[in-house]
């Protein structure tokens, strides 16, 4: 299947700092990528849709100024957690579909575990 | 309330036994995905079902989507320790590509 990578796989930061997470589609182009968050022992929750060349769309309850998304190219989307706090500690996963939305399989990255001290 | 209900939440089976995991929605789904996840890792794509009544198989795993496209089952035949993990069903509600997920089923296979 298609490959999606994320970097870093783990990050530990101090409260108040910002953290950038990268999501790359390695062998296909993706005009749309999705960012999910998963708390321990819980399922994935969609945070936002990242659109190449335009603004991201955020799900209800997700602060767009706190979770900055940039989709600068067809193979890269970044999620920046600004002024991180301990409650932002979570597992962040991105996904992308090679053939576009809904008609093709969505492949997920390996995830990034964020720990905010 | 959870839009996608998975059952059971956890399952322990003896190696070699068959098992079934269910995923139910109160609304019609446009795409139903099954993924496997090991704790702290990404999701491994298993299968996607789109048509009512569709059934797909890969190795010892079979997934079905009912005619109304509201319920799916994942069946594992002759389970092995390598099948252990968390199984998640995900669904595309409106053809927009946004997936909602069930709460997951944690499977343990005893050798």
CSV table of N, CA and C in Angstrom, one decimal, chain A:
chain,number,residue,atom,x,y,z
A,1,UNK,N,0.8,-1.2,0.0
A,1,UNK,CA,0.0,0.0,0.0
A,1,UNK,C,0.8,1.3,0.0
A,2,UNK,N,0.2,2.4,-0.1
A,2,UNK,CA,0.9,3.7,-0.1
A,2,UNK,C,1.5,3.9,1.2
A,3,UNK,N,2.5,4.8,1.2
A,3,UNK,CA,3.3,5.0,2.4
A,3,UNK,C,3.2,6.5,2.9
A,4,UNK,N,2.8,6.6,4.1
A,4,UNK,CA,2.7,8.0,4.8
A,4,UNK,C,3.7,8.0,5.9
A,5,UNK,N,4.5,9.0,6.0
A,5,UNK,CA,5.5,9.0,7.1
A,5,UNK,C,5.2,10.2,8.0
A,6,UNK,N,5.7,10.1,9.2
A,6,UNK,CA,5.5,11.3,10.2
A,6,UNK,C,6.8,11.5,10.9
A,7,UNK,N,7.1,12.7,11.2
A,7,UNK,CA,8.3,13.1,11.9
A,7,UNK,C,8.1,14.2,12.8
A,8,UNK,N,8.5,14.2,14.1
A,8,UNK,CA,9.2,13.0,14.7
A,8,UNK,C,8.2,12.0,15.1
A,9,UNK,N,8.7,10.8,15.6
A,9,UNK,CA,7.9,9.8,16.1
A,9,UNK,C,7.5,10.0,17.6
A,10,UNK,N,8.4,10.7,18.2
A,10,UNK,CA,8.2,11.1,19.6
A,10,UNK,C,8.8,12.4,19.9
A,11,UNK,N,8.1,13.2,20.7
A,11,UNK,CA,8.7,14.5,21.1
A,11,UNK,C,8.2,14.8,22.5
A,12,UNK,N,9.2,15.3,23.3
A,12,UNK,CA,8.9,15.8,24.6
A,12,UNK,C,9.3,17.2,24.7
A,13,UNK,N,8.3,18.1,25.2
A,13,UNK,CA,8.7,19.5,25.2
A,13,UNK,C,8.1,20.1,26.5
A,14,UNK,N,8.6,21.3,26.8
A,14,UNK,CA,8.2,22.0,28.0
A,14,UNK,C,6.9,22.7,27.7
A,15,UNK,N,6.1,22.9,28.7
A,15,UNK,CA,4.9,23.7,28.6
A,15,UNK,C,5.2,25.1,28.1
A,16,UNK,N,4.4,25.5,27.2
A,16,UNK,CA,4.6,26.9,26.6
A,16,UNK,C,5.4,26.9,25.3
A,17,UNK,N,6.0,25.9,25.0
A,17,UNK,CA,6.8,25.8,23.7
A,17,UNK,C,5.9,25.3,22.6
A,18,UNK,N,6.4,25.5,21.4
A,18,UNK,CA,5.7,25.0,20.2
A,18,UNK,C,6.3,23.8,19.6
A,19,UNK,N,5.6,23.0,19.0
A,19,UNK,CA,6.1,21.7,18.4
A,19,UNK,C,5.5,21.5,17.0
A,20,UNK,N,6.4,21.2,16.1
A,20,UNK,CA,5.9,21.0,14.7
A,20,UNK,C,6.0,19.5,14.4
A,21,UNK,N,5.0,19.0,13.8
A,21,UNK,CA,4.9,17.6,13.4
A,21,UNK,C,4.7,17.6,11.8
A,22,UNK,N,5.5,16.8,11.2
A,22,UNK,CA,5.4,16.7,9.7
A,22,UNK,C,4.7,15.4,9.3
A,23,UNK,N,3.9,15.5,8.2
A,23,UNK,CA,3.3,14.3,7.6
A,23,UNK,C,3.6,14.4,6.1
A,24,UNK,N,4.2,13.3,5.7
A,24,UNK,CA,4.6,13.2,4.2
A,24,UNK,C,4.0,12.0,3.6
A,25,UNK,N,3.5,12.2,2.3
A,25,UNK,CA,3.1,11.1,1.5
A,25,UNK,C,4.4,10.8,0.6
A,26,UNK,N,4.9,9.6,0.8
A,26,UNK,CA,6.2,9.2,0.2
A,26,UNK,C,6.1,8.8,-1.3
A,27,UNK,N,5.0,8.2,-1.7
A,27,UNK,CA,5.0,7.7,-3.1
A,27,UNK,C,3.7,8.1,-3.8
A,28,UNK,N,3.1,9.2,-3.3
A,28,UNK,CA,1.9,9.7,-4.0
A,28,UNK,C,1.7,11.1,-3.6
A,29,UNK,N,0.9,11.8,-4.4
A,29,UNK,CA,0.6,13.2,-4.1
A,29,UNK,C,-0.8,13.2,-3.4
A,30,UNK,N,-0.9,14.1,-2.5
A,30,UNK,CA,-2.2,14.2,-1.7
A,30,UNK,C,-2.6,15.7,-1.6
A,31,UNK,N,-3.7,16.0,-2.3
A,31,UNK,CA,-4.2,17.4,-2.1
A,31,UNK,C,-4.8,17.6,-0.8
A,32,UNK,N,-5.2,16.5,-0.2
A,32,UNK,CA,-5.9,16.6,1.1
A,32,UNK,C,-5.3,15.6,2.1
A,33,UNK,N,-5.0,16.0,3.2
A,33,UNK,CA,-4.5,15.2,4.3
A,33,UNK,C,-5.4,15.4,5.6
A,34,UNK,N,-5.4,14.5,6.4
A,34,UNK,CA,-6.3,14.6,7.6
A,34,UNK,C,-5.4,14.5,8.9
A,35,UNK,N,-5.7,15.2,9.9
A,35,UNK,CA,-5.0,15.1,11.2
A,35,UNK,C,-6.0,14.6,12.2
A,36,UNK,N,-5.5,13.6,12.9
A,36,UNK,CA,-6.3,13.0,14.0
A,36,UNK,C,-5.5,13.0,15.3
A,37,UNK,N,-6.3,12.9,16.4
A,37,UNK,CA,-5.6,12.9,17.7
A,37,UNK,C,-6.2,11.7,18.5
A,38,UNK,N,-5.4,11.0,19.2
A,38,UNK,CA,-5.8,9.8,19.9
A,38,UNK,C,-5.3,9.9,21.4
A,39,UNK,N,-6.2,9.9,22.3
A,39,UNK,CA,-5.8,9.9,23.7
A,39,UNK,C,-5.7,8.4,24.2
A,40,UNK,N,-5.0,8.2,25.2
A,40,UNK,CA,-4.8,6.8,25.7
A,40,UNK,C,-6.1,6.0,25.9
A,41,UNK,N,-6.1,4.9,25.3
A,41,UNK,CA,-7.2,4.0,25.5
A,41,UNK,C,-8.5,4.5,24.8
A,42,UNK,N,-8.3,5.5,23.9
A,42,UNK,CA,-9.5,6.0,23.2
A,42,UNK,C,-9.3,5.9,21.7
A,43,UNK,N,-10.3,6.2,21.0
A,43,UNK,CA,-10.3,6.1,19.5
A,43,UNK,C,-9.7,7.3,18.9
A,44,UNK,N,-9.6,7.3,17.6
A,44,UNK,CA,-9.1,8.5,16.9
A,44,UNK,C,-10.2,9.5,16.7
A,45,UNK,N,-9.8,10.8,16.9
A,45,UNK,CA,-10.8,11.9,16.7
A,45,UNK,C,-10.2,12.8,15.6
A,46,UNK,N,-11.0,13.1,14.6
A,46,UNK,CA,-10.5,14.0,13.6
A,46,UNK,C,-10.4,15.4,14.1
A,47,UNK,N,-9.2,16.0,13.8
A,47,UNK,CA,-9.0,17.4,14.3
A,47,UNK,C,-9.3,18.4,13.1
A,48,UNK,N,-8.7,18.1,12.0
A,48,UNK,CA,-8.8,19.0,10.9
A,48,UNK,C,-8.4,18.4,9.5
A,49,UNK,N,-8.9,19.1,8.5
A,49,UNK,CA,-8.6,18.7,7.1
A,49,UNK,C,-7.6,19.6,6.6
A,50,UNK,N,-6.5,19.1,6.1
A,50,UNK,CA,-5.4,20.0,5.5
A,50,UNK,C,-5.5,20.0,4.0
A,51,UNK,N,-5.7,21.2,3.4
A,51,UNK,CA,-5.9,21.3,2.0
A,51,UNK,C,-4.7,22.0,1.4
A,52,UNK,N,-4.1,21.4,0.4
A,52,UNK,CA,-2.9,22.0,-0.3
A,52,UNK,C,-3.3,23.3,-0.9
A,53,UNK,N,-2.5,24.3,-0.6
A,53,UNK,CA,-2.7,25.6,-1.2
A,53,UNK,C,-3.8,26.4,-0.6
A,54,UNK,N,-4.5,25.9,0.4
A,54,UNK,CA,-5.6,26.7,1.0
A,54,UNK,C,-5.7,26.5,2.5
A,55,UNK,N,-6.6,27.2,3.1
A,55,UNK,CA,-6.6,27.1,4.6
A,55,UNK,C,-7.2,25.7,5.0
A,56,UNK,N,-6.7,25.3,6.2
A,56,UNK,CA,-7.3,24.0,6.7
A,56,UNK,C,-8.7,24.3,7.3
A,57,UNK,N,-9.5,23.2,7.3
A,57,UNK,CA,-10.8,23.3,7.9
A,57,UNK,C,-10.7,22.5,9.2
A,58,UNK,N,-11.2,23.1,10.3
A,58,UNK,CA,-11.1,22.4,11.6
A,58,UNK,C,-12.5,21.9,12.1
A,59,UNK,N,-12.4,20.8,12.8
A,59,UNK,CA,-13.6,20.2,13.4
A,59,UNK,C,-14.0,21.1,14.6
A,60,UNK,N,-15.3,20.9,14.9
A,60,UNK,CA,-15.8,21.7,16.0
A,60,UNK,C,-15.0,21.4,17.3
A,61,UNK,N,-14.7,22.5,18.0
A,61,UNK,CA,-14.0,22.3,19.3
A,61,UNK,C,-12.5,22.3,19.2
A,62,UNK,N,-12.0,22.3,18.0
A,62,UNK,CA,-10.5,22.4,17.8
A,62,UNK,C,-10.1,23.8,17.5
A,63,UNK,N,-9.2,24.3,18.3
A,63,UNK,CA,-8.7,25.7,18.1
A,63,UNK,C,-7.8,25.9,17.0
A,64,UNK,N,-8.1,26.6,16.0
A,64,UNK,CA,-7.3,26.8,14.8
A,64,UNK,C,-6.0,27.6,15.1
A,65,UNK,N,-6.1,28.5,16.1
A,65,UNK,CA,-4.9,29.2,16.4
A,65,UNK,C,-3.9,28.5,17.3
A,66,UNK,N,-4.4,27.4,17.8
A,66,UNK,CA,-3.5,26.6,18.7
A,66,UNK,C,-2.9,25.5,17.8
A,67,UNK,N,-3.6,24.9,16.9
A,67,UNK,CA,-3.1,23.9,16.0
A,67,UNK,C,-3.0,24.4,14.6
A,68,UNK,N,-1.9,24.9,14.3
A,68,UNK,CA,-1.6,25.5,13.0
A,68,UNK,C,-1.3,24.4,12.0
A,69,UNK,N,-2.0,24.5,10.9
A,69,UNK,CA,-1.7,23.5,9.8
A,69,UNK,C,-1.3,24.2,8.5
A,70,UNK,N,-0.2,23.7,8.0
A,70,UNK,CA,0.3,24.2,6.7
A,70,UNK,C,0.4,23.1,5.7
A,71,UNK,N,-0.1,23.2,4.5
A,71,UNK,CA,0.0,22.2,3.5
A,71,UNK,C,0.6,22.8,2.3
A,72,UNK,N,1.9,22.9,2.4
A,72,UNK,CA,2.7,23.8,1.4
A,72,UNK,C,2.9,23.0,0.1
A,73,UNK,N,2.9,21.7,0.1
A,73,UNK,CA,3.1,21.0,-1.1
A,73,UNK,C,2.2,19.8,-1.2
A,74,UNK,N,2.2,19.1,-2.3
A,74,UNK,CA,1.3,18.0,-2.5
A,74,UNK,C,1.8,16.7,-1.7
A,75,UNK,N,2.9,16.8,-1.1
A,75,UNK,CA,3.4,15.7,-0.3
A,75,UNK,C,3.7,16.0,1.2
A,76,UNK,N,3.4,17.2,1.6
A,76,UNK,CA,3.8,17.6,3.0
A,76,UNK,C,2.7,18.4,3.6
A,77,UNK,N,2.3,18.0,4.8
A,77,UNK,CA,1.5,18.8,5.7
A,77,UNK,C,2.1,18.9,7.0
A,78,UNK,N,2.1,20.0,7.7
A,78,UNK,CA,2.6,20.2,9.0
A,78,UNK,C,1.6,20.6,10.0
A,79,UNK,N,1.7,20.1,11.2
A,79,UNK,CA,0.8,20.5,12.3
A,79,UNK,C,1.7,21.1,13.4
A,80,UNK,N,1.5,22.3,13.7
A,80,UNK,CA,2.2,23.0,14.8
A,80,UNK,C,1.3,23.2,16.0
A,81,UNK,N,1.7,22.6,17.1
A,81,UNK,CA,1.0,22.8,18.3
A,81,UNK,C,1.7,24.0,19.0
A,82,UNK,N,1.0,25.1,19.1
A,82,UNK,CA,1.5,26.3,19.7
A,82,UNK,C,1.3,26.4,21.2
A,83,UNK,N,2.2,26.9,21.9
A,83,UNK,CA,2.1,27.1,23.3
A,83,UNK,C,1.5,25.8,24.0
A,84,UNK,N,2.2,24.8,23.8
A,84,UNK,CA,1.7,23.4,24.2
A,84,UNK,C,1.5,23.4,25.7
A,85,UNK,N,0.5,22.7,26.2
A,85,UNK,CA,0.3,22.4,27.6
A,85,UNK,C,0.1,21.0,27.8
A,86,UNK,N,0.3,20.5,29.1
A,86,UNK,CA,0.2,19.1,29.3
A,86,UNK,C,-1.1,18.4,28.8
A,87,UNK,N,-2.2,19.1,28.7
A,87,UNK,CA,-3.4,18.5,28.2
A,87,UNK,C,-3.3,18.3,26.7
A,88,UNK,N,-2.3,18.8,26.0
A,88,UNK,CA,-2.1,18.6,24.6
A,88,UNK,C,-1.4,17.3,24.4
A,89,UNK,N,-0.9,16.7,25.4
A,89,UNK,CA,-0.1,15.4,25.3
A,89,UNK,C,-1.1,14.4,24.7
A,90,UNK,N,-0.6,13.8,23.6
A,90,UNK,CA,-1.5,12.9,22.9
A,90,UNK,C,-0.7,12.2,21.8
A,91,UNK,N,-1.4,11.3,21.1
A,91,UNK,CA,-0.8,10.7,19.9
A,91,UNK,C,-1.5,11.3,18.7
A,92,UNK,N,-0.7,11.9,17.8
A,92,UNK,CA,-1.2,12.6,16.7
A,92,UNK,C,-0.9,11.8,15.4
A,93,UNK,N,-1.9,11.6,14.6
A,93,UNK,CA,-1.8,10.7,13.4
A,93,UNK,C,-2.3,11.5,12.2
A,94,UNK,N,-1.6,11.4,11.1
A,94,UNK,CA,-2.2,12.0,9.9
A,94,UNK,C,-2.6,10.9,8.9
A,95,UNK,N,-3.4,11.2,7.9
A,95,UNK,CA,-3.7,10.3,6.9
A,95,UNK,C,-3.9,11.0,5.6
A,96,UNK,N,-3.8,10.2,4.5
A,96,UNK,CA,-3.9,10.7,3.1
A,96,UNK,C,-4.4,9.6,2.2
A,97,UNK,N,-5.1,10.0,1.2
A,97,UNK,CA,-5.6,9.1,0.2
A,97,UNK,C,-5.0,9.3,-1.2
A,98,UNK,N,-4.4,8.4,-1.7
A,98,UNK,CA,-3.7,8.6,-3.0
A,98,UNK,C,-4.7,9.0,-4.1
A,99,UNK,N,-5.8,8.4,-4.2
A,99,UNK,CA,-6.7,8.7,-5.3
A,99,UNK,C,-7.7,9.7,-5.0
A,100,UNK,N,-7.6,10.5,-3.9
A,100,UNK,CA,-8.6,11.5,-3.6
A,100,UNK,C,-9.5,11.0,-2.5
A,101,UNK,N,-10.5,11.8,-2.3
A,101,UNK,CA,-11.4,11.6,-1.1
A,101,UNK,C,-12.4,10.5,-1.4
A,102,UNK,N,-12.7,9.8,-0.4
A,102,UNK,CA,-13.9,8.9,-0.3
A,102,UNK,C,-13.8,7.7,-1.3
A,103,UNK,N,-13.2,7.8,-2.4
A,103,UNK,CA,-13.2,6.7,-3.3
A,103,UNK,C,-12.0,5.8,-3.2
A,104,UNK,N,-11.1,6.2,-2.4
A,104,UNK,CA,-9.8,5.5,-2.3
A,104,UNK,C,-9.5,5.2,-0.8
A,105,UNK,N,-8.6,4.3,-0.6
A,105,UNK,CA,-8.1,3.9,0.7
A,105,UNK,C,-7.4,5.1,1.3
A,106,UNK,N,-7.6,5.3,2.6
A,106,UNK,CA,-6.9,6.2,3.4
A,106,UNK,C,-5.8,5.5,4.1
A,107,UNK,N,-4.6,6.0,3.9
A,107,UNK,CA,-3.4,5.4,4.6
A,107,UNK,C,-2.9,6.3,5.7
A,108,UNK,N,-2.6,5.7,6.8
A,108,UNK,CA,-2.2,6.5,8.0
A,108,UNK,C,-0.7,6.5,8.2
A,109,UNK,N,-0.2,7.6,8.8
A,109,UNK,CA,1.2,7.6,9.2
A,109,UNK,C,1.4,6.8,10.5
A,110,UNK,N,2.6,6.7,10.9
A,110,UNK,CA,2.9,5.9,12.1
A,110,UNK,C,2.6,6.6,13.4
A,111,UNK,N,2.3,7.9,13.3
A,111,UNK,CA,1.9,8.6,14.5
A,111,UNK,C,3.1,9.3,15.2
A,112,UNK,N,2.7,10.4,15.9
A,112,UNK,CA,3.7,11.1,16.7
A,112,UNK,C,3.2,11.2,18.1
A,113,UNK,N,4.0,10.8,19.1
A,113,UNK,CA,3.6,10.9,20.5
A,113,UNK,C,4.2,12.1,21.1
A,114,UNK,N,3.3,13.0,21.5
A,114,UNK,CA,3.7,14.3,22.1
A,114,UNK,C,3.5,14.2,23.6
A,115,UNK,N,4.5,14.5,24.3
A,115,UNK,CA,4.4,14.6,25.7
A,115,UNK,C,4.8,16.0,26.1
A,116,UNK,N,3.9,16.7,26.8
A,116,UNK,CA,4.2,18.1,27.2
A,116,UNK,C,4.4,18.1,28.8
A,117,UNK,N,5.6,18.5,29.2
A,117,UNK,CA,5.9,18.5,30.6
A,117,UNK,C,5.4,19.7,31.4
